[in-house]
CSV table of C-alpha atoms in Angstrom, one decimal:
chain,number,residue,atom,x,y,z
T,2,MET,CA,-91.1,-5.4,-9.2
T,3,PRO,CA,-89.3,-2.8,-6.6
T,4,ASP,CA,-86.0,-2.1,-7.8
T,5,VAL,CA,-83.7,-2.6,-5.0
T,6,LYS,CA,-80.5,-0.4,-5.0
T,7,ARG,CA,-79.8,-0.1,-1.7
T,8,VAL,CA,-79.6,-2.5,1.1
T,9,LEU,CA,-79.0,-1.4,5.0
T,10,ILE,CA,-78.0,-3.8,7.7
T,11,ILE,CA,-78.3,-3.0,11.3
T,12,THR,CA,-76.7,-4.9,13.8
T,13,ASN,CA,-74.9,-4.4,17.3
T,14,VAL,CA,-71.3,-4.4,16.7
T,15,PRO,CA,-68.7,-6.0,14.3
T,16,GLN,CA,-66.9,-9.6,14.4
T,17,ASP,CA,-64.4,-11.3,12.4
T,18,TYR,CA,-67.2,-13.7,11.1
T,19,ARG,CA,-69.6,-11.4,10.2
T,20,ILE,CA,-66.5,-9.3,8.5
T,21,VAL,CA,-66.4,-12.2,6.5
T,22,LEU,CA,-70.0,-12.7,5.7
T,23,PHE,CA,-70.7,-8.9,4.6
T,24,ASN,CA,-67.8,-9.1,2.3
T,25,ASP,CA,-68.8,-12.2,0.7
T,26,LEU,CA,-72.8,-10.4,0.8
T,27,HIS,CA,-71.3,-7.0,-0.9
T,28,GLU,CA,-69.6,-8.9,-3.7
T,29,LYS,CA,-72.9,-10.5,-4.2
T,30,LEU,CA,-74.9,-7.6,-4.4
T,31,ALA,CA,-72.2,-5.7,-6.3
T,32,LYS,CA,-72.8,-8.2,-9.0
T,33,GLU,CA,-76.6,-7.3,-9.3
T,34,ASN,CA,-75.8,-3.4,-8.7
T,35,ILE,CA,-77.3,-3.5,-5.1
T,36,GLU,CA,-75.3,-1.4,-2.4
T,37,LEU,CA,-74.5,-2.5,0.7
T,38,LYS,CA,-74.5,-0.5,3.9
T,39,VAL,CA,-73.8,-1.7,7.4
T,40,ALA,CA,-74.8,0.5,10.6
T,41,PHE,CA,-73.4,-0.9,13.8
T,42,GLY,CA,-74.8,0.2,17.1
T,43,SER,CA,-71.0,0.3,18.3
T,44,SER,CA,-67.5,-0.7,17.4
T,45,GLY,CA,-67.4,-3.3,20.3
T,46,TYR,CA,-68.1,-4.2,24.0
T,47,LYS,CA,-66.4,-5.0,27.1
T,48,ARG,CA,-66.9,-8.9,27.2
T,49,ARG,CA,-65.8,-9.3,23.4
T,50,LYS,CA,-61.9,-9.7,24.2
T,51,GLY,CA,-61.2,-10.8,20.6
T,52,LYS,CA,-58.5,-8.2,18.5
T,53,LEU,CA,-60.3,-7.2,15.2
T,54,ASP,CA,-58.6,-6.0,12.4
T,55,PHE,CA,-61.0,-3.3,10.7
T,56,GLY,CA,-58.8,-2.9,7.5
T,57,ASN,CA,-60.4,-6.1,6.3
T,58,ILE,CA,-63.9,-4.2,5.8
T,59,LYS,CA,-64.8,-4.0,2.2
T,60,PHE,CA,-68.2,-2.9,2.4
T,61,ASN,CA,-69.8,0.4,3.5
T,62,HIS,CA,-70.3,1.0,7.2
T,63,VAL,CA,-70.8,3.5,9.8
T,64,PHE,CA,-70.7,3.0,13.7
T,65,LEU,CA,-74.1,4.8,15.3
T,66,ASP,CA,-73.1,7.0,18.3
T,67,SER,CA,-75.3,4.4,20.8
T,68,LYS,CA,-75.4,4.2,24.4
T,69,LYS,CA,-74.9,0.9,26.2
T,70,PHE,CA,-77.1,-0.7,28.4
T,71,ILE,CA,-76.6,-3.8,30.7
T,72,PHE,CA,-79.2,-5.7,31.8
T,73,GLY,CA,-78.0,-8.3,34.8
T,74,SER,CA,-74.8,-9.0,33.3
T,75,VAL,CA,-72.3,-8.1,30.5
T,76,GLU,CA,-73.4,-10.9,28.5
T,77,ASN,CA,-76.9,-8.7,27.7
T,78,THR,CA,-75.7,-5.7,26.3
T,79,MET,CA,-78.1,-3.4,24.7
T,80,PHE,CA,-77.7,-0.6,22.2
T,81,SER,CA,-79.7,2.6,22.0
T,82,TYR,CA,-78.9,2.9,17.8
T,83,HIS,CA,-78.9,6.9,18.4
T,84,GLY,CA,-78.4,8.4,14.9
T,85,LEU,CA,-80.6,5.3,13.4
T,86,ILE,CA,-83.3,7.9,12.0
T,87,ARG,CA,-81.2,10.3,10.4
T,88,LEU,CA,-79.3,7.3,8.8
T,89,LEU,CA,-82.1,5.9,7.6
T,90,ARG,CA,-83.4,9.3,6.2
T,91,SER,CA,-80.1,10.2,4.5
T,92,TYR,CA,-79.4,6.7,3.1
T,93,LYS,CA,-82.7,6.1,1.7
T,94,PRO,CA,-82.5,2.5,1.6
T,95,ASP,CA,-85.1,0.2,-0.4
T,96,MET,CA,-84.7,-3.0,2.6
T,97,THR,CA,-83.5,-2.8,6.1
T,98,ILE,CA,-82.3,-6.1,8.0
T,99,VAL,CA,-82.4,-5.6,11.6
T,100,ILE,CA,-80.9,-7.9,14.0
T,101,GLY,CA,-83.5,-9.7,16.4
T,102,TYR,CA,-86.0,-7.4,18.5
T,103,SER,CA,-83.8,-4.7,19.3
T,104,PRO,CA,-84.4,-0.9,20.2
T,105,ALA,CA,-83.3,-0.5,16.3
T,106,THR,CA,-86.1,-2.6,15.5
T,107,ILE,CA,-88.5,-1.0,17.5
T,108,LYS,CA,-87.5,2.5,15.8
T,109,LEU,CA,-88.3,1.2,12.4
T,110,TRP,CA,-91.3,-0.4,13.6
T,111,LEU,CA,-92.7,3.1,14.9
T,112,LEU,CA,-90.7,4.9,11.7
T,113,SER,CA,-93.2,2.4,9.3
T,114,PHE,CA,-96.4,4.2,10.4
T,115,PHE,CA,-95.1,7.6,8.9
T,116,SER,CA,-93.2,6.4,6.1
T,117,LYS,CA,-92.2,3.5,4.0
T,118,VAL,CA,-90.2,1.0,5.9
T,119,ASN,CA,-89.3,-2.2,4.3
T,120,TYR,CA,-87.8,-4.2,7.4
T,121,PHE,CA,-86.5,-7.8,7.6
T,122,ILE,CA,-86.0,-9.1,11.4
T,123,TRP,CA,-82.9,-11.3,11.2
T,124,SER,CA,-82.9,-13.3,14.4
T,125,GLY,CA,-81.2,-16.4,15.9
T,126,SER,CA,-83.7,-16.4,19.4
T,127,LEU,CA,-85.3,-19.7,20.0
T,128,LYS,CA,-87.5,-21.7,22.1
T,129,PHE,CA,-85.2,-23.5,25.1
T,130,LYS,CA,-86.0,-25.9,28.0
T,131,GLY,CA,-87.3,-23.7,31.2
T,132,ARG,CA,-87.4,-20.2,28.9
T,133,LYS,CA,-90.5,-18.5,30.5
T,134,ASP,CA,-91.0,-15.3,28.3
T,135,SER,CA,-93.5,-12.8,29.8
T,136,ALA,CA,-96.5,-12.1,28.0
T,137,PHE,CA,-95.3,-8.6,27.6
T,138,ARG,CA,-92.0,-9.9,25.9
T,139,ILE,CA,-93.9,-12.2,23.7
T,140,LEU,CA,-96.8,-9.4,22.7
T,141,SER,CA,-93.9,-7.2,21.7
T,142,ARG,CA,-92.2,-9.5,19.6
T,143,LYS,CA,-95.5,-10.5,17.8
T,144,ILE,CA,-95.9,-6.7,16.9
T,145,LEU,CA,-92.5,-6.1,15.9
T,146,VAL,CA,-93.1,-9.5,13.7
T,147,ALA,CA,-96.3,-8.2,12.3
T,148,LYS,CA,-95.1,-5.3,10.4
T,149,ALA,CA,-91.8,-7.2,9.3
T,150,LYS,CA,-91.9,-7.8,5.4
T,151,GLY,CA,-89.9,-10.9,5.6
T,152,PHE,CA,-87.4,-12.4,7.8
T,153,ILE,CA,-83.9,-14.1,8.1
T,154,ALA,CA,-83.2,-16.9,10.6
T,155,TYR,CA,-79.8,-18.0,11.9
T,156,GLY,CA,-81.5,-21.8,11.7
T,157,SER,CA,-84.4,-24.3,11.8
T,158,LYS,CA,-84.8,-23.7,15.4
T,159,ALA,CA,-84.9,-19.8,14.7
T,160,LYS,CA,-87.4,-20.3,12.0
T,161,GLU,CA,-89.8,-22.0,14.4
T,162,TYR,CA,-89.9,-19.4,16.9
T,163,LEU,CA,-90.8,-17.2,14.2
T,164,ILE,CA,-93.3,-18.9,13.3
T,165,SER,CA,-94.8,-19.2,16.7
T,166,LEU,CA,-94.2,-15.1,16.6
T,167,GLY,CA,-96.7,-15.2,14.0
T,168,ALA,CA,-94.0,-15.1,11.0
T,169,PRO,CA,-95.7,-16.7,8.0
T,170,ALA,CA,-93.1,-19.8,7.0
T,171,GLU,CA,-92.7,-18.6,3.3
T,172,LYS,CA,-91.1,-15.5,4.3
T,173,ILE,CA,-88.5,-16.8,6.4
T,174,HIS,CA,-85.1,-17.7,4.8
T,175,ILE,CA,-82.2,-19.6,6.1
T,176,ALA,CA,-78.9,-17.7,6.5
T,177,ILE,CA,-76.9,-20.3,8.1
T,178,ASN,CA,-74.9,-18.8,11.2
T,179,THR,CA,-71.3,-19.6,10.8
T,180,VAL,CA,-67.5,-18.3,10.7
T,181,ASP,CA,-64.5,-18.0,8.3
T,182,ILE,CA,-64.4,-21.7,7.9
T,183,ASP,CA,-61.1,-21.0,5.5
T,184,PHE,CA,-59.3,-20.4,8.8
T,185,PHE,CA,-60.3,-23.7,10.3
T,186,ASN,CA,-60.0,-25.5,7.3
T,187,LYS,CA,-56.3,-25.0,7.5
T,188,ILE,CA,-56.5,-27.2,10.8
T,189,ALA,CA,-58.5,-30.1,9.7
T,190,PHE,CA,-55.3,-30.8,6.9
T,191,ASP,CA,-52.8,-30.3,9.5
T,192,ARG,CA,-54.7,-33.2,11.8
T,193,ILE,CA,-54.6,-35.5,8.9
T,194,ASP,CA,-51.1,-36.9,9.7
T,195,ARG,CA,-51.6,-36.6,13.4
T,196,ASP,CA,-50.9,-39.4,16.0
T,197,SER,CA,-53.2,-40.0,18.6
T,198,GLY,CA,-51.6,-41.1,21.9
T,199,SER,CA,-52.6,-43.1,24.3
T,200,VAL,CA,-53.9,-40.0,26.5
T,201,LYS,CA,-56.9,-38.4,25.1
T,202,LYS,CA,-56.6,-34.7,25.0
T,203,LEU,CA,-60.2,-32.8,25.2
T,204,LEU,CA,-60.9,-29.6,24.4
T,205,PHE,CA,-63.5,-27.2,25.9
T,206,ILE,CA,-63.4,-23.6,24.6
T,207,GLY,CA,-65.9,-20.8,25.7
T,208,TYR,CA,-66.9,-18.2,28.3
T,209,LEU,CA,-67.0,-19.4,31.6
T,210,SER,CA,-70.2,-17.8,32.9
T,211,PRO,CA,-73.4,-19.3,34.5
T,212,ARG,CA,-75.2,-19.8,31.3
T,213,LYS,CA,-72.7,-22.6,30.2
T,214,LYS,CA,-73.2,-24.3,32.8
T,215,VAL,CA,-69.5,-25.7,32.8
T,216,ASP,CA,-69.6,-27.2,36.0
T,217,ASP,CA,-72.0,-29.7,34.5
T,218,LEU,CA,-69.1,-30.7,32.2
T,219,ILE,CA,-66.6,-30.7,35.1
T,220,HIS,CA,-68.9,-33.2,37.3
T,221,THR,CA,-68.9,-35.5,34.0
T,222,ILE,CA,-65.5,-35.5,33.9
T,223,TYR,CA,-65.2,-36.4,37.7
T,224,LYS,CA,-67.4,-39.3,36.4
T,225,LEU,CA,-65.2,-40.0,33.7
T,226,ASN,CA,-62.1,-40.2,35.6
T,227,LYS,CA,-63.2,-43.3,37.3
T,228,ILE,CA,-63.8,-45.2,34.3
T,229,TYR,CA,-61.7,-43.9,31.7
T,230,PRO,CA,-58.7,-41.8,33.5
T,231,ASP,CA,-56.2,-41.9,30.2
T,232,PHE,CA,-57.5,-38.3,29.4
T,233,GLN,CA,-56.4,-34.4,29.8
T,234,LEU,CA,-59.0,-31.2,29.2
T,235,ASN,CA,-58.0,-28.2,28.5
T,236,LEU,CA,-60.6,-25.4,29.4
T,237,VAL,CA,-59.8,-22.3,27.0
T,238,GLY,CA,-62.0,-19.5,27.7
T,239,ASP,CA,-62.7,-16.7,30.7
T,240,GLY,CA,-65.3,-15.5,32.5
T,241,SER,CA,-67.0,-14.7,35.9
T,242,ASP,CA,-67.6,-18.7,36.4
T,243,ARG,CA,-63.6,-19.1,36.6
T,244,GLU,CA,-63.1,-19.3,40.1
T,245,MET,CA,-65.9,-21.0,41.0
T,246,LEU,CA,-64.7,-23.7,38.6
T,247,ILE,CA,-61.2,-23.5,39.9
T,248,THR,CA,-62.5,-24.4,43.5
T,249,LEU,CA,-64.7,-27.1,42.1
T,250,VAL,CA,-61.8,-28.8,40.5
T,251,ASN,CA,-59.8,-28.5,43.4
T,252,GLU,CA,-62.5,-30.3,45.4
T,253,LEU,CA,-62.9,-32.9,43.0
T,254,LYS,CA,-59.0,-33.6,42.8
T,255,LEU,CA,-59.3,-33.2,39.4
T,256,ASN,CA,-56.2,-30.8,39.1
T,257,SER,CA,-54.0,-33.0,37.5
T,258,LYS,CA,-57.0,-33.9,34.6
T,259,ILE,CA,-58.1,-30.2,33.9
T,260,SER,CA,-56.2,-27.1,32.7
T,261,PHE,CA,-57.5,-23.8,32.6
T,262,GLU,CA,-55.9,-22.1,29.8
T,263,GLY,CA,-57.4,-18.4,30.0
T,264,PHE,CA,-58.7,-16.4,27.3
T,265,LYS,CA,-57.2,-16.9,23.6
T,266,GLN,CA,-57.6,-14.9,20.6
T,267,LYS,CA,-58.2,-16.8,17.2
T,268,ASN,CA,-54.9,-17.0,15.7
T,269,ASP,CA,-53.9,-19.1,19.3
T,270,LEU,CA,-57.0,-21.8,18.8
T,271,PRO,CA,-55.3,-23.7,16.1
T,272,LYS,CA,-52.3,-25.5,18.7
T,273,TYR,CA,-55.3,-26.5,20.7
T,274,LEU,CA,-57.9,-27.9,18.0
T,275,ARG,CA,-54.8,-29.6,16.1
T,276,GLU,CA,-54.1,-31.7,19.3
T,277,ALA,CA,-57.8,-32.3,20.2
T,278,ASP,CA,-58.8,-35.9,20.3
T,279,CYS,CA,-62.5,-34.6,21.2
T,280,PHE,CA,-64.1,-31.8,21.8
T,281,LEU,CA,-66.6,-31.1,24.4
T,282,PHE,CA,-69.6,-28.3,23.6
T,283,GLN,CA,-71.0,-28.0,27.0
T,284,THR,CA,-73.5,-25.2,27.4
T,285,GLY,CA,-76.8,-24.4,29.4
T,286,PHE,CA,-78.2,-22.5,26.4
T,287,ASP,CA,-76.8,-20.8,23.7
T,288,ILE,CA,-79.2,-19.3,20.2
T,289,TRP,CA,-76.4,-21.1,18.3
T,290,GLY,CA,-73.0,-21.8,19.3
T,291,LEU,CA,-70.6,-20.7,16.8
T,292,VAL,CA,-67.6,-22.5,18.2
T,293,LEU,CA,-69.2,-26.0,17.2
T,294,ASN,CA,-68.7,-24.6,13.9
T,295,GLU,CA,-65.1,-23.8,14.2
T,296,ALA,CA,-64.2,-27.3,15.9
T,297,MET,CA,-66.3,-29.0,12.9
T,298,ALA,CA,-64.7,-27.2,10.2
T,299,ALA,CA,-61.0,-28.0,11.9
T,300,GLY,CA,-62.1,-31.6,11.9
T,301,VAL,CA,-62.3,-32.4,15.5
T,302,PRO,CA,-65.0,-35.1,16.7
T,303,SER,CA,-67.4,-33.4,19.0
T,304,ALA,CA,-69.5,-34.4,22.3
T,305,VAL,CA,-72.2,-31.9,22.2
T,306,SER,CA,-74.8,-30.7,24.4
T,307,PRO,CA,-78.2,-30.3,23.3
T,308,ASN,CA,-79.0,-26.7,24.5
T,309,ALA,CA,-77.7,-25.4,21.5
T,310,GLY,CA,-79.4,-24.1,18.5
T,311,ALA,CA,-76.3,-25.1,16.5
T,312,VAL,CA,-76.9,-28.7,17.0
T,313,TYR,CA,-80.1,-29.0,15.3
T,314,ASP,CA,-78.3,-27.6,12.0
T,315,LEU,CA,-74.9,-29.2,12.1
T,316,ILE,CA,-75.2,-32.1,14.2
T,317,GLN,CA,-76.1,-35.8,12.6
T,318,ASN,CA,-76.1,-37.8,15.8
T,319,ASP,CA,-73.5,-40.6,16.2
T,320,VAL,CA,-72.6,-39.6,12.6
T,321,ASN,CA,-70.6,-36.0,12.8
T,322,GLY,CA,-70.6,-35.4,16.1
T,323,LEU,CA,-72.5,-37.2,19.5
T,324,ILE,CA,-75.4,-35.3,21.3
T,325,ILE,CA,-74.7,-35.5,25.3
T,326,ASP,CA,-76.9,-34.4,28.2
T,327,PHE,CA,-74.0,-33.3,30.3
T,328,SER,CA,-76.6,-32.8,33.2
T,329,ASN,CA,-76.7,-36.4,33.4
T,330,HIS,CA,-73.5,-36.6,34.7
T,331,GLU,CA,-73.0,-40.7,35.0
T,332,LYS,CA,-75.1,-41.3,31.7
T,333,ALA,CA,-72.6,-38.7,30.1
T,334,ALA,CA,-69.3,-39.9,31.5
T,335,HIS,CA,-69.9,-43.3,30.2
T,336,GLN,CA,-70.9,-42.3,26.5
T,337,LEU,CA,-67.7,-40.1,26.3
T,338,SER,CA,-65.7,-43.1,28.0
T,339,GLU,CA,-67.3,-45.5,24.8
T,340,LEU,CA,-66.5,-42.8,22.3
T,341,LEU,CA,-62.9,-42.1,23.5
T,342,LYS,CA,-62.1,-45.9,23.3
T,343,ASN,CA,-63.2,-45.9,19.7
T,344,GLU,CA,-60.3,-44.4,17.4
T,345,ASN,CA,-62.1,-45.1,14.2
T,346,LYS,CA,-65.2,-44.1,15.2
T,347,LEU,CA,-63.6,-40.8,16.4
T,348,SER,CA,-61.9,-40.3,13.2
T,349,GLU,CA,-64.6,-41.0,10.8
T,350,MET,CA,-66.7,-38.6,12.9
T,351,GLY,CA,-64.1,-35.8,12.3
T,352,ARG,CA,-63.9,-36.5,9.0
T,353,ASN,CA,-67.8,-36.2,8.8
T,354,ALA,CA,-68.0,-32.9,10.3
T,355,HIS,CA,-65.0,-31.3,8.3
T,356,GLN,CA,-67.3,-32.2,5.2
T,357,TYR,CA,-71.0,-31.4,6.5
T,358,ILE,CA,-69.6,-27.8,7.5
T,359,ASN,CA,-67.9,-27.6,3.8
T,360,ASN,CA,-71.1,-28.7,2.6
T,361,ASN,CA,-73.5,-26.7,4.3
T,362,ALA,CA,-72.3,-24.1,6.7
T,363,THR,CA,-69.7,-21.9,4.5
T,364,VAL,CA,-69.8,-18.1,4.8
T,365,THR,CA,-71.0,-18.5,0.9
T,366,ASN,CA,-74.4,-20.5,2.1
T,367,SER,CA,-74.9,-18.0,4.8
T,368,ALA,CA,-74.7,-15.2,2.2
T,369,GLN,CA,-77.1,-17.0,-0.2
T,370,GLY,CA,-79.8,-16.9,2.7
T,371,PHE,CA,-79.4,-13.2,2.5
T,372,MET,CA,-79.8,-13.2,-1.2
T,373,ASP,CA,-82.6,-15.3,-1.2
T,374,ALA,CA,-84.3,-12.9,1.1
T,375,ILE,CA,-83.8,-9.9,-1.2
T,376,ILE,CA,-84.7,-11.8,-4.3
T,377,SER,CA,-87.8,-12.7,-2.7
T,378,PHE,CA,-88.4,-9.2,-1.6
T,379,ARG,CA,-88.1,-8.5,-4.9
T,380,LYS,CA,-90.7,-10.6,-6.3
T,381,ASP,CA,-93.2,-10.1,-3.5
T,382,ALA,CA,-93.3,-6.6,-3.2
């Protein structure tokens, strides 16, 4: 049984929910006399507008001097992880956890041919409708997976994808992808005594980018307006599709129904979540979709797209959320209409969502997934 004293996590950029996760993991590992260090590829990138307080970081960390490469759009940003090999040789981790199939993973794979490198792949990648990976992409990922000592997955769909690449199921540990739910739990308590008015307040939070296909949501709202006109939709977020979506709203004469609120910082979100009668989570594709964790923790009933990995681990259909295919505009509008008419159902769904997140998707749950991987490695190696 190896004596694990140092664990290195290599990931892209710091984000508030990751800081909370790594703080929790740091405390857990310290109790086992294990040191945690986190190497970030960079301190941030352009599409991340959220403000971070680096003073909240309790764990040992370093920012690598990475070059950034953008493929097609800022949503596809890759880092070079310059200085990683030097860090590995100086820090000498007993176990390394690396994000996805990045250049950092490739560097670990190459180094493993010349020295002992115990790397785990931490991944949220999944198969989705219409995904057509090239033979080279699939082969390269299988090669990286073959040399890994173990795996940490965001959720069940990410685990399925790892298995399809040849990862042994017994070596995959789930560290549920989540957020700082304590922040959003406070909103749930504020919602307990709220009065729902006759005009239902709908809410979308997310990037207004082609991948989200928010136009499907707007077309659904157009249909909804014909059968259930007593609503107002706030679109919170910004992105490259903003002007196109504003034009679409104008063409469909939905200006009085849909409001573009722009990007909001985390501390601005409680106002919207407190007032929302239903959260609409539309996406063309998300490997997870953390905004769903946030809405559920806040006790907001949600109508969600099946095109996000989070749905398969968080949503019990018609119990703590409603799964809707927003690309079928007519059917989606009728499903929303029936839900909005049922005040008792909305309240029950919101309560169930809040409880589910607190029971199954806390930061502590996620950190325990990492701990399980580390414990398993100590036993197996």
